[in-house]
Amino acid sequence: MSFPTAADADLLSLAFATTPGAITVSRVRDGVYIAVNHGFCELSGYTQAEVLGRSSLELDIWYDGDERRRFVDRLLRDGVQRNALCRFRRKSGEVFYGHMSARLFDRDGEPHIFAVTQDIAEIMRAQEQAEISEARLRALVAHLPHGVRELDLSGTILLENPAHARLFGYRPGELVGTCALDLLADQEFASRLVERVLTQEPDSTGSSAGSYTADMVRKDGSLIHVRVDWNLLRSPDGPPTIISVLTDLTASVRAEAERRRYVEELTRSNGELERYAYIAAHDLREPIRTVTSYAQLMRRRLEKDGVLTGETAELFDYLESGARRMSDVVDDLLAYSRLQTEAVPFASVDLGVVVESVQASLARTIAETGAEVQASPLPVVMADEPQMLQLFQNLLTNALRYQPHTPGHVPVVKVTAARQGNGWSIAIADNGIGIDPQFFDRIFKLFQRLHGQRDYPGTGVGLAICRRIAERHGGTLTVESQPGAGSTFRLWLPDEPPVLVGEEPPPPQPPS
């Protein structure tokens, strides 16, 4: 392209060489383009041949002709325009925004415009996205169930969402301008809190954060228990502010207090019931012992006199059998009630040694039935050793007792262990008569029996004792079985049993 004068040519050549945006030279009166650079062609989509000698209005480059007129009027008035936001249309018809800077200059006695336009499409898109994100954030904060507020370093509330106002019983925005510290029930804590927030060490981003819980006062004077998570933001563009999120813990605190009260009441009630059961069972032992003794004494006298025959002998059999069964029930009831009252602190217990002790105590039964009891290596656990002895005694006794009355049948009981989660699973499997799955829950309840005394004697307390021992240790006791296919009782014990009310935590177990 060429210019009438060398000065104009030098000026435009310099501008064309140093400016990355679109550069145009046009007449003021009709908008005809005298010169355009390559940046203009890239931005507008026109070639220089299509543009030179034609006006912007003719090419419909301005989105709004009135907008061009206002721009030119301001330019004629001031002589210069900088970064005016204007809308343009590309050759394709696409509308875009640009920042136009322009200056008047005289050419052959006629005013011309030297303009530079920067495409700000990316800036506009970023701004639109920022506005959308801000709108979404405001909507999110407005609908959050938690209170959100912004404070200055003096504690004055600058902003709040509706949930924050509702939390304290105010209308939205009513707390703005007030001091958040005045909402605290304990004003001494409020003064300490200010120091804590202001002295908190900032992280790598320059902000610091923390949390606290406190009782706060609502508008009606009632107290609520609130957790506050705060973040102190430091910005080079403005004063630091504190963003806080408030969570109302009042209901959960009350529920926890109610739960504790209920547990304490239940523990007390259970303790009273256990004491009553223990006293009642203990007091029954003497009358039962008396009945048994007198029955045996009368049997001996009648036998000596030769009159204990027929129906009389049968009645004495029933009397003595009933007395023995009642004595067994009382003994088991006493054992059940002692599970808590005579519990010992948890300590390291070798279950292998426990099973060996139980086998020794059942040696006569094992020998009489020809049973095989197989025990694989068992773990050392944190437990109450006497209760572990009682648990395995009951389970192994049941495994040997509930066997089919078939000639030549050999009872087989296997005890195995395996890691499961954060504890041990111990299985006691037998080849006995099995259990119908519909009775799985029933067998663990007190005095629940599935068989008659003549076939399989017992009190119906043993498995209830076993499950209660497992639960005291934070474990579980379940059964897998089918009629005629044997039963497998699975005891799971955690590595760290719970600390129960009135008990001391167990000492740490040495590494194995």
PDB file of C-alpha atoms in Angstrom, residues 27 32 51 72 74 80 106 121 172 178 248 264 274 282 308 370 376-377 485 501:
ATOM      1  CA  ARG A  27     -11.987   9.178   6.430  1.00  0.00           C
ATOM      2  CA  VAL A  32     -13.970   4.889   3.642  1.00  0.00           C
ATOM      3  CA  VAL A  51     -11.885  -3.272   1.946  1.00  0.00           C
ATOM      4  CA  VAL A  72     -16.838   9.417  15.937  1.00  0.00           C
ATOM      5  CA  ARG A  74     -16.607  11.556  20.941  1.00  0.00           C
ATOM      6  CA  VAL A  80      -8.638  10.689  20.988  1.00  0.00           C
ATOM      7  CA  ASP A 106      -5.236  15.621   9.127  1.00  0.00           C
ATOM      8  CA  ALA A 121     -13.368 -12.367  22.468  1.00  0.00           C
ATOM      9  CA  PRO A 172     -31.673 -12.206  55.821  1.00  0.00           C
ATOM     10  CA  THR A 178     -23.084  -6.173  63.502  1.00  0.00           C
ATOM     11  CA  ASP A 248     -25.692 -26.107  64.017  1.00  0.00           C
ATOM     12  CA  GLU A 264     -26.666 -45.048  81.571  1.00  0.00           C
ATOM     13  CA  GLU A 274     -28.675 -58.981  86.739  1.00  0.00           C
ATOM     14  CA  HIS A 282     -28.625 -67.976  94.309  1.00  0.00           C
ATOM     15  CA  LEU A 308     -40.153 -98.416  96.493  1.00  0.00           C
ATOM     16  CA  GLY A 370     -14.771 -91.939  70.598  1.00  0.00           C
ATOM     17  CA  SER A 376      -5.314 -75.991  64.208  1.00  0.00           C
ATOM     18  CA  PRO A 377      -2.958 -73.256  65.527  1.00  0.00           C
ATOM     19  CA  ALA A 485     -25.081 -81.755  57.619  1.00  0.00           C
ATOM     20  CA  VAL A 501     -18.644 -48.654  80.998  1.00  0.00           C
TER      21      VAL A 501
END
